Short mmCIF file of C-alpha atoms and ligand atoms in Angstrom, two decimals:
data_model
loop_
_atom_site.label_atom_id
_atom_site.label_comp_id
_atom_site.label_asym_id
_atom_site.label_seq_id
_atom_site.Cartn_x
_atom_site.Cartn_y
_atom_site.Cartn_z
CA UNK A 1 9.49 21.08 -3.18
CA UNK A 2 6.43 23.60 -4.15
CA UNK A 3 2.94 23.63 -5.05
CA UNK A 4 2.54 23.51 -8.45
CA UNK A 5 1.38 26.56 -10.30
CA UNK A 6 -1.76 26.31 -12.03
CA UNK A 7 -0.38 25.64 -15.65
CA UNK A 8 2.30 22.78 -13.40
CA UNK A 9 -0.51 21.01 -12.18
CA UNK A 10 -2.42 21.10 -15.82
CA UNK A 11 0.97 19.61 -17.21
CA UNK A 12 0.94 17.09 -14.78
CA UNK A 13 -2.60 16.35 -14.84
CA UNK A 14 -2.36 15.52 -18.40
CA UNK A 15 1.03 13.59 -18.14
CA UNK A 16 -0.64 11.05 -16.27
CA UNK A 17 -3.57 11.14 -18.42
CA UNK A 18 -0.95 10.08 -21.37
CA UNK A 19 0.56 7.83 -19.20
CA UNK A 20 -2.31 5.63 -17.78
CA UNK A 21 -2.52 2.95 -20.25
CA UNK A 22 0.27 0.38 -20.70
CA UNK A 23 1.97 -1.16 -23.93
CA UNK A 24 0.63 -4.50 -24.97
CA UNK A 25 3.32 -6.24 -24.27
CA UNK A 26 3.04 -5.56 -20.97
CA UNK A 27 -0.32 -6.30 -20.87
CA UNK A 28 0.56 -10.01 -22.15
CA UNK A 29 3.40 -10.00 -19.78
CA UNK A 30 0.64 -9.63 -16.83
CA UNK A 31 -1.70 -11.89 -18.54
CA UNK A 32 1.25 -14.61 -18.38
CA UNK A 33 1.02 -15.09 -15.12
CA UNK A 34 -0.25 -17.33 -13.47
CA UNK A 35 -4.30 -16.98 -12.23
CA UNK A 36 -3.63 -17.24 -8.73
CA UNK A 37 -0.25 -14.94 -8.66
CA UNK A 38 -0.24 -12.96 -5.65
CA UNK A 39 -1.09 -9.50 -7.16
CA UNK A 40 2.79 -7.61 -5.00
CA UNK A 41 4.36 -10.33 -7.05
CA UNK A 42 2.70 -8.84 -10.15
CA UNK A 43 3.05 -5.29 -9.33
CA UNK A 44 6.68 -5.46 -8.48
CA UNK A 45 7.84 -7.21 -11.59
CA UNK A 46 5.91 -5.56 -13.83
CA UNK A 47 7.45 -2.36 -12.28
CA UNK A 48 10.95 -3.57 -12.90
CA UNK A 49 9.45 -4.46 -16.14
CA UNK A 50 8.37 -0.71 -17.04
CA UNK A 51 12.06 0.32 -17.15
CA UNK A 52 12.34 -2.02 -20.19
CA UNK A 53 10.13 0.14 -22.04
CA UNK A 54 11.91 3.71 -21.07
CA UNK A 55 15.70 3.16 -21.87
CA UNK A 56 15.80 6.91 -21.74
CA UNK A 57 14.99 6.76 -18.27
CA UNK A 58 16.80 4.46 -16.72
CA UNK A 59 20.61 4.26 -18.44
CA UNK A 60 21.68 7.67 -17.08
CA UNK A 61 19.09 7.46 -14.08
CA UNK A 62 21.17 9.91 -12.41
CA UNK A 63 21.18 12.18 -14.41
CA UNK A 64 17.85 12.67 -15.82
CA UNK A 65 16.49 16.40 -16.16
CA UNK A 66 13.34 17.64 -14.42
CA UNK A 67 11.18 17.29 -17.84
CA UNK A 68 12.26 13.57 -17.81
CA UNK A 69 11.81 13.49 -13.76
CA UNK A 70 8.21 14.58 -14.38
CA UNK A 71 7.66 12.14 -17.50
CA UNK A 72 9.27 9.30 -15.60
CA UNK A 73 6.96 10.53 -12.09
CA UNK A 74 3.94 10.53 -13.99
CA UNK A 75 4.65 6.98 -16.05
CA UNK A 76 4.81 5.38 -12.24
CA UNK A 77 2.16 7.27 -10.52
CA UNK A 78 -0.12 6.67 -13.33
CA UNK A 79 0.51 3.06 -14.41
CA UNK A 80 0.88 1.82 -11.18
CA UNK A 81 -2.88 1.84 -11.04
CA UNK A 82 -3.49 0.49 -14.70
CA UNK A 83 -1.24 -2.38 -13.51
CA UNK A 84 -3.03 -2.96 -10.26
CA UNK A 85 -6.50 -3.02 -11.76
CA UNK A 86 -5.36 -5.14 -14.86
CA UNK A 87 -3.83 -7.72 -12.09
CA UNK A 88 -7.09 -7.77 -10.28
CA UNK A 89 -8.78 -8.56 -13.59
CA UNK A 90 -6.52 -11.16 -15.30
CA UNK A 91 -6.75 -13.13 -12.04
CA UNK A 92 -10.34 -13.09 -12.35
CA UNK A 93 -10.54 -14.11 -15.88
CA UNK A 94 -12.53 -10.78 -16.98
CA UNK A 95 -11.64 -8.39 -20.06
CA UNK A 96 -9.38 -5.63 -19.32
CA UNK A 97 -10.74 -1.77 -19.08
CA UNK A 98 -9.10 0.94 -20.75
CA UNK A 99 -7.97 3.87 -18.99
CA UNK A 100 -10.80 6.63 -19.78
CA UNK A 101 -9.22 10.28 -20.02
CA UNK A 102 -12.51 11.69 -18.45
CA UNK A 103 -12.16 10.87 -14.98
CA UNK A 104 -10.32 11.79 -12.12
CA UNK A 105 -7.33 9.58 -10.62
CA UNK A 106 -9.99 7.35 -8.55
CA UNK A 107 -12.35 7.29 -10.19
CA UNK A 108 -10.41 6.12 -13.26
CA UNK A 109 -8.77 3.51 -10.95
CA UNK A 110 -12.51 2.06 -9.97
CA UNK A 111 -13.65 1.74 -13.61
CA UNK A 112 -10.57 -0.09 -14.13
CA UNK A 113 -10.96 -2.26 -11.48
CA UNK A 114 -14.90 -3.00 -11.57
CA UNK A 115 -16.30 -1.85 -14.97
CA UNK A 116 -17.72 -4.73 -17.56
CA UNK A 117 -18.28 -4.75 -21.39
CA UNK A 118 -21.80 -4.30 -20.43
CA UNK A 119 -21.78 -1.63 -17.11
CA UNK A 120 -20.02 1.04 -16.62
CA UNK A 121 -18.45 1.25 -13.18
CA UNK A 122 -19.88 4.95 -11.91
CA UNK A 123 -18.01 5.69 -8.70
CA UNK A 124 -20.22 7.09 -6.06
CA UNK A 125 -18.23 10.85 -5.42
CA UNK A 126 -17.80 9.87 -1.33
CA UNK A 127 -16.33 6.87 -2.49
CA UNK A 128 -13.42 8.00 -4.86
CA UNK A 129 -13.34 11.04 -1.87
CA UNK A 130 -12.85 8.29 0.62
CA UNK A 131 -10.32 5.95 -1.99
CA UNK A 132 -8.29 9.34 -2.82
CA UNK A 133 -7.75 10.23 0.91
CA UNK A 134 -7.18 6.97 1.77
CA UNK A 135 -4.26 7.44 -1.04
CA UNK A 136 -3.23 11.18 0.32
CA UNK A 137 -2.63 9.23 3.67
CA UNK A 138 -0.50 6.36 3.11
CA UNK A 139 1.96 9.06 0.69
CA UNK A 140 4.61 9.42 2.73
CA UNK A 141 5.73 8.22 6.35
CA UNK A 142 9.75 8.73 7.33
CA UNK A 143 11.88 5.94 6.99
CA UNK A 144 9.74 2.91 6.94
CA UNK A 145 10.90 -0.03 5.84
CA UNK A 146 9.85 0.25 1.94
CA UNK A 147 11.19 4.17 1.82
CA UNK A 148 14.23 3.03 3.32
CA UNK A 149 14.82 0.10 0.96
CA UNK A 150 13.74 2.61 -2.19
CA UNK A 151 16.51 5.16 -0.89
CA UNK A 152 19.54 2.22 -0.79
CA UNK A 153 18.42 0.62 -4.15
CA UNK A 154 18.24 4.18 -5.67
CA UNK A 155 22.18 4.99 -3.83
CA UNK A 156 23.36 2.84 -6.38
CA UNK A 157 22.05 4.75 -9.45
CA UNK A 158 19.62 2.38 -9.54
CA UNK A 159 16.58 3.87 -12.29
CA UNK A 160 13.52 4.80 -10.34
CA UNK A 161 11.60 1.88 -11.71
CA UNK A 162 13.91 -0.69 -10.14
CA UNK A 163 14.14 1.55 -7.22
CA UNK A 164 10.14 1.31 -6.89
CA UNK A 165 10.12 -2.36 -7.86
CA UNK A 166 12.49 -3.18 -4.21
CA UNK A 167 10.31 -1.23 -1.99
CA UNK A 168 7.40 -3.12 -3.43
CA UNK A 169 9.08 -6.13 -2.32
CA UNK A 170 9.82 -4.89 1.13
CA UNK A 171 6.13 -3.26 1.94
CA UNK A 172 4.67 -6.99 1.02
CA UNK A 173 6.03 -8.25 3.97
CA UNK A 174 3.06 -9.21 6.41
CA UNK A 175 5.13 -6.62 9.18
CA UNK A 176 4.71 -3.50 6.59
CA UNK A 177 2.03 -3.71 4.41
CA UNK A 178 -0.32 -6.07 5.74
CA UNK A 179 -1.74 -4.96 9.36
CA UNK A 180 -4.93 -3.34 7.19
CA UNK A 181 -5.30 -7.24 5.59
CA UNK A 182 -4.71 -8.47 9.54
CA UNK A 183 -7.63 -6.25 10.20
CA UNK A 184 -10.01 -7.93 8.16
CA UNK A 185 -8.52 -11.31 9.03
CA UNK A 186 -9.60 -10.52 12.07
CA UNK A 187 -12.82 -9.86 11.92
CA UNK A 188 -13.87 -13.04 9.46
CA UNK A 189 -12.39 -15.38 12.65
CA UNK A 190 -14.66 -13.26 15.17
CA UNK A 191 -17.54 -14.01 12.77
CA UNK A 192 -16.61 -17.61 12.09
CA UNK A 193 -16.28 -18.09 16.00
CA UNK A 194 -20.09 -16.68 16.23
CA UNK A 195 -19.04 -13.85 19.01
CA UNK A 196 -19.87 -10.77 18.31
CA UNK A 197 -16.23 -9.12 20.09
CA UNK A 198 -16.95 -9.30 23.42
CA UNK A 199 -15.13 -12.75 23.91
CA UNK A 200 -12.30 -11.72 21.82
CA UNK A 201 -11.98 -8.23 23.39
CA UNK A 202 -11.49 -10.06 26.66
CA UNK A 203 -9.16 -12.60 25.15
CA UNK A 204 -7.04 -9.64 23.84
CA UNK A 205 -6.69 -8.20 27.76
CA UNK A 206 -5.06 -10.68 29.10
CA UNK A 207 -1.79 -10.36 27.07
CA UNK A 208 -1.12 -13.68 26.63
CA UNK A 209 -3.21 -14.78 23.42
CA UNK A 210 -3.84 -12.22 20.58
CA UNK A 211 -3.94 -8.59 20.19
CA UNK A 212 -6.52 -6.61 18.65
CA UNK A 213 -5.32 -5.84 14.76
CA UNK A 214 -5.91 -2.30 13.94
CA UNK A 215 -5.31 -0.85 17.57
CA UNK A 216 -2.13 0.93 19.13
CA UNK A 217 0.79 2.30 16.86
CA UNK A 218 4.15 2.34 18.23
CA UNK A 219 4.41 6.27 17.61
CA UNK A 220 1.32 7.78 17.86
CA UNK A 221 0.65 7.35 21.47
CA UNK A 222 -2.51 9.49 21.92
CA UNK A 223 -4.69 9.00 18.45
CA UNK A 224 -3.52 8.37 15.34
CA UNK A 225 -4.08 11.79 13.25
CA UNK A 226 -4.62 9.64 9.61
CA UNK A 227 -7.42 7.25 11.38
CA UNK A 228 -9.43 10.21 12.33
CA UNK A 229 -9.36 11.60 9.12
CA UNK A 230 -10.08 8.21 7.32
CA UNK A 231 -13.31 7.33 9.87
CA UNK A 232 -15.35 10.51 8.85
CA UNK A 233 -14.65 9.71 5.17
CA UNK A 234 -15.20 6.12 5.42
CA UNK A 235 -18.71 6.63 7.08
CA UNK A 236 -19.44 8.91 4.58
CA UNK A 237 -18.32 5.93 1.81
CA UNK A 238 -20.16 3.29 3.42
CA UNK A 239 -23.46 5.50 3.81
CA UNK A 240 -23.57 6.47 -0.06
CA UNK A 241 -23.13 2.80 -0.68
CA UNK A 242 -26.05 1.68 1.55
CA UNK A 243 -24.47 -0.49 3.80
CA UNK A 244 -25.88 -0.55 6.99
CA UNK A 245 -25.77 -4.36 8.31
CA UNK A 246 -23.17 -6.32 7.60
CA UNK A 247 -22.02 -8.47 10.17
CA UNK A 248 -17.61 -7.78 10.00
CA UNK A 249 -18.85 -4.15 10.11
CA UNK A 250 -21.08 -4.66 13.05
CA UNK A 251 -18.15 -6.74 15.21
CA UNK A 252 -15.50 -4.04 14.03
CA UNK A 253 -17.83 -1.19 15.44
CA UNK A 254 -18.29 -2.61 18.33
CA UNK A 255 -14.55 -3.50 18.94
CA UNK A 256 -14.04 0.07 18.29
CA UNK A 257 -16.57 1.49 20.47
CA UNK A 258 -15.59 -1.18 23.72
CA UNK A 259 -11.79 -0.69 23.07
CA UNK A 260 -12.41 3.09 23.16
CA UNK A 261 -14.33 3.24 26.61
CA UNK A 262 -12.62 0.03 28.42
CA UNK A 263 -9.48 0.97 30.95
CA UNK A 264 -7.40 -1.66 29.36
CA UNK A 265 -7.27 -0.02 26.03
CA UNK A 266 -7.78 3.60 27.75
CA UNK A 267 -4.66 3.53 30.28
CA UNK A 268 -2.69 2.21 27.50
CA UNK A 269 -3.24 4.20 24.81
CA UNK A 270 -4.67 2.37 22.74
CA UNK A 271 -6.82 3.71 19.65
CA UNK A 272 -7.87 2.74 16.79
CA UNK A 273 -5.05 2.97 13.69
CA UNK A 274 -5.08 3.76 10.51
CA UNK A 275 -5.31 0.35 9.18
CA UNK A 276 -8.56 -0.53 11.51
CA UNK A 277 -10.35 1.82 9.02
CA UNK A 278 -8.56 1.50 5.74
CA UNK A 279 -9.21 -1.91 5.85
CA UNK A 280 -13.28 -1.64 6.13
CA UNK A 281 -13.24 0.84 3.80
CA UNK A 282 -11.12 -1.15 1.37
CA UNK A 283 -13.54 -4.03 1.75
CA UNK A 284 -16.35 -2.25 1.66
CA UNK A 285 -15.44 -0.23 -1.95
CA UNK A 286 -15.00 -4.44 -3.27
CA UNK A 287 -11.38 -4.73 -3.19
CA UNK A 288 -10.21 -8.22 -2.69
CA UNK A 289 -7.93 -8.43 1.10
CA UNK A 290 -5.23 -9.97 -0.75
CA UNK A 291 -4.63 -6.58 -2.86
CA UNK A 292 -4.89 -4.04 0.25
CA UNK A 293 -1.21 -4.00 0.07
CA UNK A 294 -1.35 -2.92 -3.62
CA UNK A 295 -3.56 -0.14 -2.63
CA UNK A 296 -1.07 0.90 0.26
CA UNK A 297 1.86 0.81 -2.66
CA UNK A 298 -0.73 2.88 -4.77
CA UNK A 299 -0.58 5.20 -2.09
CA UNK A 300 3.11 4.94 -1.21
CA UNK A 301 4.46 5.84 -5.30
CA UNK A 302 4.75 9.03 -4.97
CA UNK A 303 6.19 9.31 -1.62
CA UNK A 304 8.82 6.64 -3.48
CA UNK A 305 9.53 8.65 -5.99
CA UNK A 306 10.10 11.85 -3.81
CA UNK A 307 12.64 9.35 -1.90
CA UNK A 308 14.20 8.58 -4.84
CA UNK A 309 14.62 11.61 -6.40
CA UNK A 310 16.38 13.30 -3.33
CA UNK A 311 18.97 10.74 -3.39
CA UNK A 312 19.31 10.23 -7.46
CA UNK A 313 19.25 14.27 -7.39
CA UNK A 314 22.21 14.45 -4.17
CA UNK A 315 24.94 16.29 -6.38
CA UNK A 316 27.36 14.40 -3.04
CA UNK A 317 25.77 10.84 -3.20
CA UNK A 318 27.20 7.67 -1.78
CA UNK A 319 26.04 4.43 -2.15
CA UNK A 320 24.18 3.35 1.17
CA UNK A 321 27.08 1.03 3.22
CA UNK A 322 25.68 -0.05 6.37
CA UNK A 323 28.71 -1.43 8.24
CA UNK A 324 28.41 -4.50 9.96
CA UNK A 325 29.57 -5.57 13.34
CA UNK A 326 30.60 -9.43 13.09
CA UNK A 327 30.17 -11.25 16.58
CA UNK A 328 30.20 -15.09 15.55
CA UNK A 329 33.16 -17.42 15.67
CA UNK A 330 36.45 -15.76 15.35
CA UNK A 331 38.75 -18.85 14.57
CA UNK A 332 36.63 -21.84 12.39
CA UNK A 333 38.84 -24.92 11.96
CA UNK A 334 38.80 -26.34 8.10
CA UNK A 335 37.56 -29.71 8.22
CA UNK A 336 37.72 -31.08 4.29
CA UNK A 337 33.98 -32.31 2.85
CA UNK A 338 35.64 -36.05 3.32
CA UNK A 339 35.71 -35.81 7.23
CA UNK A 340 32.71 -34.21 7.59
CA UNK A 341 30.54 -37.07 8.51
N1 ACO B 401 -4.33 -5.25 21.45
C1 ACO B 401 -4.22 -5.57 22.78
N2 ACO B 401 -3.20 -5.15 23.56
C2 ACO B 401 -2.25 -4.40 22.99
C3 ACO B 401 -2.30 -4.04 21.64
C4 ACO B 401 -3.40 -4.48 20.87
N3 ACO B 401 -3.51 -4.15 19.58
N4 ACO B 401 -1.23 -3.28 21.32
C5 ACO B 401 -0.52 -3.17 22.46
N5 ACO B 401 -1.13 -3.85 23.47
C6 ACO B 401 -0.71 -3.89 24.87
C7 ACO B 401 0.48 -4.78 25.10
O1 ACO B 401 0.10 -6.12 25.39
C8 ACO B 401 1.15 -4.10 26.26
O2 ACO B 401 0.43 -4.42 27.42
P1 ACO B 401 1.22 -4.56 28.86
O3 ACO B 401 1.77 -3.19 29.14
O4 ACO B 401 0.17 -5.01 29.81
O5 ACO B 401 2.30 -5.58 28.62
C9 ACO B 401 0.93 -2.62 25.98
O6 ACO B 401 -0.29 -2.57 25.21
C10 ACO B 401 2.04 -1.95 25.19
O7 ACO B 401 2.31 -2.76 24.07
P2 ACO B 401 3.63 -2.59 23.18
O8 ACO B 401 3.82 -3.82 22.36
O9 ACO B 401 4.78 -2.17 24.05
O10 ACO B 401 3.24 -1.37 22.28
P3 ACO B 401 4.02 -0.89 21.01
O11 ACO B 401 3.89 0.57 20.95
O12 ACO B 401 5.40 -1.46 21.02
O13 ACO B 401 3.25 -1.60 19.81
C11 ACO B 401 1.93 -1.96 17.89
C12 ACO B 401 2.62 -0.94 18.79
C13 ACO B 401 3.00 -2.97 17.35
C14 ACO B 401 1.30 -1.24 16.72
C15 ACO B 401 0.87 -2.72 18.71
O14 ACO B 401 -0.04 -1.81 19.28
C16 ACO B 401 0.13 -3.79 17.91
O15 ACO B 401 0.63 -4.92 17.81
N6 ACO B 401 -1.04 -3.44 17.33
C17 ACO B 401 -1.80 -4.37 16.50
C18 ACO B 401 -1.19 -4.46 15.10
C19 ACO B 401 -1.47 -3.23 14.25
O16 ACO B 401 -2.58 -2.70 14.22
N7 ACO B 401 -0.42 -2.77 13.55
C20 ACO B 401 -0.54 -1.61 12.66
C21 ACO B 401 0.23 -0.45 13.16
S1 ACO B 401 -0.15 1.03 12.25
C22 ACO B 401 0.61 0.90 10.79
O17 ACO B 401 1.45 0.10 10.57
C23 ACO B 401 0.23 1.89 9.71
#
């Protein structure tokens, strides 16, 4: 609920320091899947996994002290990344990094991710800037769908790692996680189609065929506060990585700059998300499309865990009963399995 003091934040700094590698047996769990696993079907059982390991943690979830909170905060915030990267790797074939104490959150994440027996993965500082505000963004965001799920799995007494593990499992769905994926989707069919926007743009105005990914949100009617934060860092990303032409960026920039001066998009209200951005930059840093939605969980753990811990911590906690309202059939007549036809 506060800052952290100085010596707090040195704690915690060097609790998830400790806590980014993972035991080798969960390292061989990971490597037993299979190559093409999606990488949310990874993440989320090796997060229900975790709890295995910390029996301490998760039998008296409820009542777990604020030392153990922290320990338990740290072990998901930290290995959630270890776990991503390593996914990214074993699907790939390549030799798994070790976390190195030196560096910074995102910067540890990239060397994960993209450093080889024989080069070290330096991140460029505007990158892991760019990576750890696109993180800061996605932390927290009312009751969406994955929050939501987190807070009823954790009204149970459910241990924060299965807790985490369910709202994994509800932010893969292509209506939560995936618009930044959509995004990129996008852009690869504009290419493929050899327009350049316009024709799609125009497409997208009449309402009747497809809508332009990465444009409107149903709250934020006037901008949307996290794109314009993400934009200036993600120019500053792409310029320190010397990208300049590349042909998805080119359409996307010019969807951006039409939709931004054309009445359709204008009277409407229609500006560029969150997701238009996070996407580019995603793609542009190297990550795969099909792990954006681990990157948005990245992002989303400690948010999670907050969730979690205000319910777990509720000294007057229920378990979550939505009531239902039942509106079928009233009477059903039995029919036994013999007349059935
Ligand atoms: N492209 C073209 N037209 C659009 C778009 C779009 N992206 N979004 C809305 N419109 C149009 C609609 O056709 C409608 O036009 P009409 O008034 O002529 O019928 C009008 O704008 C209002 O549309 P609604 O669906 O009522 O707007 P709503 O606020 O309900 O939708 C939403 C918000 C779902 C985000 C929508 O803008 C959309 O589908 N965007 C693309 C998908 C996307 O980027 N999703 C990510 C959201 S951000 C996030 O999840 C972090």
């Amino acid at each position: 609920g506060e800052l952290p003091t100085a010596a707090q934040r040195a704690h915690f700094s060097g609790l998830l320091t400790e806590n980014a590698p993972i035991r080798e047996g969960l390292v061989r769990f990971i490597q037993g899947f299979p190559r093409d696993s999606h990488p949310m079907a990874l993440l989320s059982s090796t997060f229900n996994a975790l709890g295995a390991y910390y029996p301490q943690l998760v039998e008296n979830s409820l009542n777990i002290d604020d030392p153990q909170f922290d320990g338990a905060a740290a072990i998901a915030i930290s290995k959630v990344r270890t776990i991503a990267a390593h996914s990214y790797r074993v699907g790939r074939g390549l030799k798994l990094n070790y976390p190195n104490p030196d560096l910074g959150y995102c910067e540890n994440f990239l060397h994960l991710m993209f450093s080889e027996p024989y080069r070290d993965y330096v991140a460029k500082p505007e990158v892991a800037s760019a990576l750890n505000l696109f993180l800061l963004l996605h932390a927290d965001h009312e009751q969406n769908c994955s929050t939501s799920t987190v807070r009823m799995v954790a009204s149970s007494g459910a241990n924060l790692f299965a807790s985490i593990s369910s709202g994994v499992n509800a932010l893969w769905g292509p209506l939560h996680g995936g618009a930044n994926m959509a995004v990129i989707d996008m852009l690869e069919r504009i290419h493929a189609d050899g327009d350049d926007g316009t024709r799609f743009i125009e497409e997208a105005k009449t309402g009747q065929g497809h809508r332009l990914m990465g444009f409107g949100h149903r709250v934020y009617k006037n901008f949307d506060p996290r794109a314009q934060i993400i934009k200036k860092s993600f120019h500053k990303a792409l310029g320190s990585l010397g990208i300049k032409d590349d042909p998805l960026l080119n359409i996307a920039m010019k969807l951006e700059e039409v939709a931004l001066s054309d009445d359709y998009f204008i009277s409407r209200k229609l500006y560029p998300n969150v997701d238009f951005y996070s996407g580019l930059l995603m793609r542009a840093i190297g990550i795969p499309v099909n792990m954006f939605t681990v990157m948005f969980a990245i992002g989303r753990m400690p948010g999670w865990i907050a969730h979690w811990r205000e319910v777990a911590s509720n000294p007057k906690l229920k378990i979550h009963r939505p009531r239902q309202i039942y509106t079928g059939p009233v009477k059903r007549e039995f029919v036994p399995t013999a007349d059935r036809g």
